[in-house]
Coordinates of C-alpha atoms and ligand atoms in Angstrom, one line a residue:
M716 CA 32.3 -2.0 -3.3
N717 CA 34.3 -0.9 -5.8
Q718 CA 32.3 1.5 -7.2
K719 CA 35.1 4.8 -7.8
P720 CA 35.0 5.9 -11.5
E721 CA 38.4 5.1 -13.1
S722 CA 40.2 8.7 -12.6
G723 CA 39.7 10.8 -15.3
H724 CA 36.2 8.8 -15.8
P725 CA 33.7 11.6 -17.9
E726 CA 31.1 11.0 -14.7
Q727 CA 33.7 11.5 -12.2
G728 CA 32.7 14.5 -10.8
A729 CA 28.6 13.6 -11.2
S730 CA 29.1 10.2 -9.3
R731 CA 31.3 12.2 -6.2
D732 CA 28.3 14.1 -6.3
R733 CA 26.3 10.9 -5.9
E734 CA 27.9 9.3 -3.4
I735 CA 26.0 7.9 -0.6
V736 CA 27.5 9.5 2.9
D737 CA 24.7 8.5 4.9
A738 CA 21.6 7.3 5.5
R739 CA 19.6 7.1 8.8
V740 CA 16.7 5.4 10.0
I741 CA 13.8 7.8 11.5
V742 CA 11.1 6.0 13.7
T743 CA 9.0 9.1 15.0
C744 CA 5.1 8.1 16.0
P745 CA 2.7 11.1 15.2
G746 CA -0.5 9.3 15.6
R747 CA 0.7 5.6 15.1
N748 CA 4.4 4.7 14.4
F749 CA 5.8 5.2 10.8
V750 CA 9.5 4.6 10.0
T751 CA 11.8 6.8 7.2
L752 CA 14.9 6.1 5.3
K753 CA 17.2 9.1 4.7
I754 CA 20.0 9.2 2.2
E755 CA 22.3 11.8 1.4
T756 CA 24.4 12.5 -1.0
R757 CA 28.0 14.0 -0.8
S758 CA 26.6 16.8 -2.8
G759 CA 23.9 17.3 0.0
V760 CA 21.1 16.3 -2.1
Y761 CA 18.8 13.9 0.6
G762 CA 16.1 11.4 -0.8
L763 CA 13.7 9.8 1.8
G764 CA 11.9 6.1 1.5
D765 CA 9.4 4.9 3.4
A766 CA 10.0 1.9 5.6
T767 CA 6.7 1.4 7.6
L768 CA 5.4 -2.3 8.0
N769 CA 2.8 -1.9 10.4
G770 CA 3.0 -3.9 13.5
R771 CA 6.5 -5.1 12.8
E772 CA 8.4 -1.2 12.5
L773 CA 11.1 -2.0 14.7
A774 CA 11.7 -5.4 12.2
V775 CA 12.4 -3.1 9.4
A776 CA 14.2 -0.3 11.5
A777 CA 16.6 -3.1 12.5
Y778 CA 17.3 -4.3 8.9
L779 CA 17.8 -1.1 7.5
Q780 CA 20.6 0.1 10.1
E781 CA 22.6 -3.3 11.1
H782 CA 22.3 -4.9 7.1
V783 CA 21.6 -2.5 4.6
V784 CA 23.1 0.9 5.8
P785 CA 27.0 0.1 6.2
N786 CA 26.9 -1.2 3.0
L787 CA 24.7 2.1 1.5
I788 CA 27.9 4.1 2.2
G789 CA 30.0 4.9 -0.8
R790 CA 27.5 3.2 -3.5
D791 CA 26.7 5.9 -5.8
A792 CA 22.9 6.9 -5.4
G793 CA 22.6 6.9 -9.3
R794 CA 23.4 2.9 -9.8
I795 CA 19.5 2.7 -8.2
E796 CA 19.0 -0.7 -10.5
D797 CA 22.4 -2.3 -9.1
T798 CA 21.2 -1.2 -6.2
W799 CA 17.7 -3.1 -5.8
Q800 CA 19.5 -6.2 -7.6
F801 CA 22.9 -5.9 -4.6
L802 CA 19.8 -5.9 -1.7
Y803 CA 17.9 -8.5 -3.4
R804 CA 20.3 -10.9 -4.4
G805 CA 22.8 -10.3 -1.5
A806 CA 20.1 -10.3 0.8
Y807 CA 20.3 -14.5 0.1
W808 CA 17.4 -14.9 2.2
R809 CA 14.9 -13.4 -0.5
R810 CA 11.5 -11.6 -0.4
G811 CA 9.6 -11.2 2.5
P812 CA 7.6 -7.4 4.1
V813 CA 10.8 -7.3 6.2
T814 CA 12.9 -7.5 3.1
M815 CA 10.9 -6.1 0.6
T816 CA 10.2 -2.9 3.1
A817 CA 13.4 -2.6 3.5
I818 CA 14.0 -2.5 -0.2
A819 CA 11.8 -0.1 -1.0
A820 CA 13.2 3.0 1.5
V821 CA 16.2 2.7 -0.2
D822 CA 15.1 2.4 -3.8
V823 CA 12.6 5.3 -3.4
A824 CA 15.4 7.5 -1.3
L825 CA 17.2 6.8 -4.6
W826 CA 14.8 7.2 -6.9
D827 CA 13.7 11.0 -4.7
I828 CA 17.9 11.8 -5.0
L829 CA 17.1 11.2 -8.8
G830 CA 14.4 13.6 -9.4
K831 CA 15.7 16.4 -7.0
M832 CA 19.7 15.7 -9.3
A833 CA 17.5 15.8 -12.5
G834 CA 15.0 18.5 -11.4
L835 CA 12.6 16.9 -12.5
P836 CA 9.0 15.2 -10.6
L837 CA 9.3 11.7 -10.5
Y838 CA 6.4 11.1 -12.8
R839 CA 8.9 12.3 -15.6
L840 CA 11.4 9.9 -14.7
L841 CA 9.0 7.2 -15.3
G842 CA 7.4 8.2 -18.7
G843 CA 5.4 11.5 -18.0
R844 CA 2.1 11.7 -17.6
S845 CA -0.5 9.7 -18.5
R846 CA -3.5 10.9 -16.1
E847 CA -3.9 14.1 -14.8
G848 CA -4.9 13.4 -11.3
A849 CA -5.2 9.8 -9.5
L850 CA -9.3 8.5 -9.0
V851 CA -8.9 8.0 -4.9
Y852 CA -11.5 5.7 -2.6
G853 CA -12.5 6.6 0.8
H854 CA -12.9 4.6 3.7
A855 CA -16.6 4.7 4.9
N856 CA -17.6 2.4 8.0
G857 CA -20.5 2.1 10.7
S858 CA -21.2 0.4 13.5
D859 CA -24.4 -0.8 11.4
I860 CA -25.7 -0.3 7.9
G861 CA -27.9 2.8 8.5
E862 CA -24.6 4.4 9.9
A863 CA -22.4 3.1 6.9
S864 CA -24.8 4.7 3.9
E865 CA -24.4 8.1 6.3
A866 CA -20.2 7.9 6.2
V867 CA -21.0 6.8 2.6
G868 CA -23.5 10.1 1.5
R869 CA -20.4 12.1 3.6
F870 CA -17.7 10.9 1.5
I871 CA -19.7 11.7 -1.7
E872 CA -20.4 14.8 -0.8
Q873 CA -17.1 15.4 -0.6
G874 CA -16.4 14.9 -3.6
F875 CA -15.5 11.2 -3.3
R876 CA -16.2 8.8 -6.2
A877 CA -15.2 6.3 -5.0
V878 CA -16.3 4.5 -1.2
R879 CA -15.3 1.7 0.4
A880 CA -18.2 1.0 2.7
Q881 CA -17.5 -1.6 6.6
C882 CA -20.1 -2.2 8.4
G883 CA -20.4 -3.6 11.9
V884 CA -21.8 -6.7 12.0
P885 CA -24.9 -8.0 14.5
G886 CA -23.8 -10.5 17.2
V887 CA -20.1 -9.6 15.9
K888 CA -18.3 -7.4 18.7
K889 CA -15.5 -6.3 16.7
A890 CA -15.8 -6.2 12.6
Y891 CA -13.1 -5.2 11.0
G892 CA -12.7 -1.5 9.6
I893 CA -15.0 0.2 11.9
S894 CA -13.4 3.1 13.3
S895 CA -14.2 4.6 17.2
G896 CA -14.9 8.1 15.9
R897 CA -11.3 9.2 14.5
A898 CA -10.1 7.3 11.0
Y899 CA -9.8 3.6 11.8
E900 CA -6.5 2.9 13.1
P901 CA -6.1 -1.0 13.9
A902 CA -3.0 -1.2 15.8
E903 CA -4.2 0.5 18.7
S904 CA -2.2 -2.1 21.8
E905 CA 0.8 -3.1 22.4
L906 CA -0.1 -6.7 22.5
P907 CA -2.6 -8.5 19.5
V908 CA -6.9 -7.0 21.0
E909 CA -8.3 -11.1 20.1
T910 CA -11.1 -10.4 18.0
V911 CA -14.1 -12.7 17.7
W912 CA -15.5 -13.3 13.9
S913 CA -18.0 -15.0 12.3
T914 CA -18.3 -15.7 9.0
P915 CA -22.5 -16.8 9.0
K916 CA -23.0 -13.6 10.7
Y917 CA -20.9 -11.4 8.4
L918 CA -22.4 -13.1 4.9
E919 CA -25.4 -12.4 6.3
T920 CA -24.9 -9.3 6.4
A921 CA -23.0 -7.6 4.0
P922 CA -25.4 -7.8 0.8
K923 CA -27.6 -6.3 2.9
L924 CA -25.6 -3.6 3.4
F925 CA -24.8 -2.7 -0.4
E926 CA -28.5 -3.3 -1.2
R927 CA -29.2 -0.5 1.3
L928 CA -26.1 1.6 -0.6
R929 CA -27.5 1.6 -3.6
A930 CA -30.8 2.0 -2.6
D931 CA -30.0 5.1 -0.8
H932 CA -26.7 6.7 -3.2
G933 CA -27.7 4.8 -6.7
N934 CA -25.6 3.4 -9.0
D935 CA -22.9 6.1 -9.8
V936 CA -20.6 5.9 -7.0
E937 CA -18.2 3.3 -7.3
L938 CA -18.8 1.3 -4.4
L939 CA -15.8 -0.7 -2.7
H940 CA -15.7 -3.8 -0.2
D941 CA -12.6 -5.4 1.8
V942 CA -12.9 -8.6 3.4
H943 CA -10.1 -8.7 4.7
H944 CA -9.0 -12.6 4.2
R945 CA -11.5 -13.7 6.1
L946 CA -13.5 -16.0 3.7
T947 CA -12.6 -19.8 2.1
P948 CA -12.7 -19.5 -1.3
I949 CA -16.3 -20.9 -1.4
E950 CA -17.4 -19.0 0.9
A951 CA -15.9 -15.7 -0.7
A952 CA -17.5 -17.7 -4.4
R953 CA -20.7 -17.0 -2.3
L954 CA -20.5 -13.7 -1.8
A955 CA -19.0 -12.7 -4.3
R956 CA -22.4 -14.1 -6.2
D957 CA -24.4 -12.4 -3.5
L958 CA -22.8 -9.2 -4.7
E959 CA -23.0 -9.0 -8.3
P960 CA -26.3 -7.0 -8.2
H961 CA -24.6 -4.3 -6.6
R962 CA -21.6 -4.5 -9.3
L963 CA -18.9 -3.3 -7.0
F964 CA -16.2 -1.7 -7.9
W965 CA -13.9 -4.2 -6.2
L966 CA -14.5 -7.3 -3.7
E967 CA -10.6 -7.2 -2.0
D968 CA -8.7 -9.9 -0.2
A969 CA -11.6 -12.1 -0.7
T970 CA -9.5 -14.9 0.6
P971 CA -6.1 -15.5 1.7
A972 CA -3.8 -15.4 -1.7
E973 CA -1.1 -17.8 -0.4
N974 CA -2.7 -20.1 -2.7
Q975 CA -3.3 -18.3 -5.7
K976 CA -4.8 -21.0 -7.6
S977 CA -8.0 -20.4 -5.1
F978 CA -8.8 -17.8 -6.8
E979 CA -10.1 -19.8 -9.8
L980 CA -13.1 -21.0 -8.0
I981 CA -14.3 -17.9 -7.2
R982 CA -13.4 -16.7 -10.8
K983 CA -15.5 -19.8 -11.9
H984 CA -19.0 -18.2 -9.8
S985 CA -18.9 -14.5 -9.9
V986 CA -18.2 -11.7 -12.0
T987 CA -17.5 -9.1 -9.4
P988 CA -14.1 -7.4 -9.9
L989 CA -12.0 -9.2 -7.5
A990 CA -8.9 -6.4 -5.7
V991 CA -5.7 -8.5 -3.8
G992 CA -1.9 -7.5 -2.3
E993 CA -1.9 -5.5 0.4
V994 CA 0.0 -7.7 1.6
F995 CA 2.2 -9.1 -1.3
N996 CA 6.1 -7.8 -1.5
S997 CA 7.1 -9.2 -4.8
I998 CA 6.1 -10.1 -8.0
W999 CA 5.8 -13.7 -7.3
D1000 CA 3.0 -13.9 -4.8
C1001 CA 0.8 -12.6 -7.7
K1002 CA 2.2 -14.1 -10.8
H1003 CA -0.5 -16.8 -11.6
L1004 CA -3.3 -14.3 -10.4
I1005 CA -2.0 -12.1 -12.9
E1006 CA -1.2 -14.2 -15.9
Q1007 CA -4.3 -16.4 -15.1
Q1008 CA -6.4 -13.1 -15.4
L1009 CA -7.8 -14.1 -11.6
I1010 CA -8.0 -10.9 -10.5
D1011 CA -8.5 -7.7 -12.0
Y1012 CA -7.1 -5.6 -9.3
I1013 CA -3.3 -5.6 -7.9
R1014 CA -3.1 -3.4 -4.8
T1015 CA 0.9 -4.4 -3.8
T1016 CA 2.2 -0.8 -3.3
I1017 CA 5.2 1.0 -3.5
V1018 CA 6.5 0.8 0.4
H1019 CA 6.1 -3.0 1.0
G1020 CA 6.5 -4.2 -2.6
G1021 CA 10.0 -3.5 -2.7
G1022 CA 9.8 0.3 -4.3
I1023 CA 9.3 2.1 -7.7
T1024 CA 12.0 -0.5 -9.3
H1025 CA 10.2 -4.0 -8.8
V1026 CA 6.7 -2.4 -8.4
R1027 CA 7.3 -1.1 -11.8
R1028 CA 8.4 -4.2 -13.1
L1029 CA 4.3 -6.0 -11.5
A1030 CA 3.0 -3.2 -12.9
D1031 CA 4.2 -3.8 -16.4
F1032 CA 3.6 -7.5 -16.2
A1033 CA -0.4 -6.2 -15.0
A1034 CA -0.7 -4.4 -17.9
L1035 CA -0.2 -7.4 -20.4
H1036 CA -2.7 -9.5 -18.6
Q1037 CA -5.1 -6.3 -18.7
V1038 CA -4.8 -6.3 -14.2
R1039 CA -5.1 -2.6 -13.5
T1040 CA -3.0 -1.1 -10.5
G1041 CA -4.8 -0.3 -7.0
F1042 CA -2.3 0.7 -4.2
H1043 CA -3.0 0.0 -1.1
G1044 CA -3.0 3.7 0.5
A1045 CA -3.8 2.9 4.5
T1046 CA -2.5 5.4 7.1
D1047 CA -0.6 2.8 8.1
L1048 CA 2.1 3.7 4.8
S1049 CA 3.4 7.0 5.3
P1050 CA 3.3 10.0 3.2
V1051 CA 6.2 9.9 2.1
C1052 CA 5.2 6.3 0.1
M1053 CA 2.1 8.1 -0.8
G1054 CA 4.0 10.5 -2.5
A1055 CA 6.0 7.7 -4.6
A1056 CA 2.4 6.1 -5.6
L1057 CA 1.3 8.7 -6.5
H1058 CA 3.6 10.1 -9.1
F1059 CA 3.4 6.0 -10.2
D1060 CA -0.1 6.9 -10.5
T1061 CA 0.3 9.8 -12.6
W1062 CA 2.4 7.7 -15.0
V1063 CA 1.0 4.0 -15.4
P1064 CA -0.7 2.5 -18.3
N1065 CA -2.7 0.4 -16.3
F1066 CA -4.1 2.7 -13.2
G1067 CA -7.1 1.3 -11.3
I1068 CA -7.7 3.2 -8.6
Q1069 CA -5.9 4.9 -5.7
E1070 CA -6.5 4.5 -1.9
Y1071 CA -6.5 7.5 0.0
M1072 CA -7.4 7.8 3.9
F1073 CA -6.8 10.7 5.5
H1074 CA -3.6 10.9 7.4
S1075 CA -3.2 12.9 10.5
D1076 CA -3.2 16.7 11.4
E1077 CA 0.2 15.4 13.4
T1078 CA 1.8 13.2 10.3
D1079 CA 1.5 16.1 8.0
A1080 CA 3.1 18.3 9.7
V1081 CA 5.9 15.9 10.4
F1082 CA 6.0 15.2 6.6
P1083 CA 4.8 18.1 4.4
H1084 CA 4.0 17.5 0.9
D1085 CA 3.0 18.9 -2.0
Y1086 CA -0.2 16.6 -3.5
V1087 CA -3.8 17.9 -3.1
L1088 CA -7.0 16.4 -3.1
R1089 CA -9.4 17.7 -5.4
D1090 CA -12.9 16.8 -7.0
G1091 CA -12.3 12.9 -5.8
R1092 CA -9.0 12.5 -7.0
L1093 CA -5.5 13.4 -5.9
Y1094 CA -2.7 14.7 -8.0
C1095 CA 1.0 15.0 -7.3
G1096 CA 2.8 17.9 -7.0
E1097 CA 5.8 19.1 -9.6
S1098 CA 8.3 19.8 -7.1
P1099 CA 11.4 18.0 -8.1
G1100 CA 12.1 13.9 -6.8
H1101 CA 8.3 12.4 -5.2
G1102 CA 7.5 16.0 -3.2
V1103 CA 7.5 14.7 0.3
D1104 CA 9.9 16.0 2.9
I1105 CA 10.2 15.3 6.6
D1106 CA 10.3 17.7 9.7
E1107 CA 13.0 16.0 11.9
A1108 CA 12.9 18.0 15.0
L1109 CA 9.5 18.1 15.0
A1110 CA 9.4 14.1 14.3
A1111 CA 11.8 13.8 17.6
K1112 CA 8.6 14.6 19.6
F1113 CA 6.7 11.7 18.8
P1114 CA 9.1 9.0 20.6
Y1115 CA 7.7 5.1 19.0
A1116 CA 5.4 3.3 20.8
P1117 CA 4.7 -0.4 20.2
K1118 CA 1.7 -1.3 18.9
Q1119 CA 0.6 -4.1 17.1
L1120 CA -2.8 -5.0 14.8
P1121 CA -5.4 -7.9 16.2
V1122 CA -5.7 -11.2 15.6
A1123 CA -9.1 -13.0 15.0
R1124 CA -10.1 -16.2 16.2
L1125 CA -13.6 -18.1 15.4
E1126 CA -16.9 -18.3 17.5
D1127 CA -15.0 -21.8 18.8
G1128 CA -11.8 -20.2 19.6
T1129 CA -10.0 -21.0 16.6
M1130 CA -7.3 -19.3 15.0
W1131 CA -8.4 -17.4 12.2
D1132 CA -7.6 -14.5 9.5
W1133 CA -8.1 -11.1 11.2
Ligands
GCO590 C1 -6.5 -1.6 3.3 C2 -5.8 -2.8 4.6 C3 -5.7 -1.8 6.2 C4 -5.0 -2.8 7.2 C5 -4.2 -2.2 7.3 C6 -2.6 -3.1 8.2 O1 -7.6 -2.3 2.9 O2 -6.5 -0.4 4.1 O3 -6.8 -3.3 4.7 O4 -6.7 -1.8 6.1 O5 -5.5 -3.8 7.6 O6 -3.5 -1.3 5.9 O7 -2.3 -2.4 8.3
MG591 MG1 -7.2 -4.0 2.5

């Protein structure tokens, strides 16, 4: 890869400093698995990128180790766009969650290096502040409606202005999003847990949950709900219409979105705002949804959407169609992704909301960071780059443990969407 500047080139010294001399994939499991890419330059400045894909961590680690890292050594870390184009076009087998998560890890690490070399926090490199803090939503859940309402109350007491609410469904053994004590962590076993799903029972319960939440907590708190891809378009339209009186901030993943046109059916029947995209990995997964204004929030985040370089294009395209960002931010996205996302949230003009689930204390110790939660908003720090580091010695103490996400079947055994 001929990137060496001609002798006497004005940039010669600087670009030598930016030369990538090492890139390492760090897999650690402080309570759950994370994959991190660390790119080091000749100057000693290094950058970090999150490469975690829940349940498929080693696929991304191998993609990086075998197919990306050898191409990075000797490159100019300052050529962020060119590296992105090289990794995207050069993959030949374009897009997909593994490829785009690997590209994202490189991209974020290079933006982190740029910030550190420039002595600027990432949001300054993107265009400066559009807001002080990023409105966040927490995850409240309960085994039944009463417990869920109590959990929502606790988040309101902690200062959250927006809360996602999920509750158990009578007759459904393991409904989505219901934690057993500690923070909800779906990847709980080496092989997928098989769960049984009943849409009729769910459609009976969900409207009652939000009727109760509005009765208990009033209209000021923003309420969100995640269907997690489980309804057909017409069922999603029914739920969105049934929830209209409760004025949700958004209804998420109402139906699987490979068929982007299916959202036209939901839109025709309801004004409940719609969010989708945590499983998307490129602008092409949501182009129709956005340009036809079939959704209100796009959830595709930095770690799975090809990094800052691609998600910035996606956010700008969304802005043209009055669609706002609502980044995915579950515990299976590392603090490195959260750090980069918060800088993006601080800059992006069409910001909507940021999902925020508390990481475990072990995770926070492995990934020291400078972002802080205050009065229902997350504030990125002023450190150069994205403000998140990794304690490699501590990370080494948490070996990888194979974990996969659950699967779901209908009561008659039909394979369904988890
Ligand atoms: C969310 C997501 C998570 C996912 C998890 C998968 O809205 O935060 O739906 O709950 O299930 O990120 O790894
Ligand atoms: Mg979700």
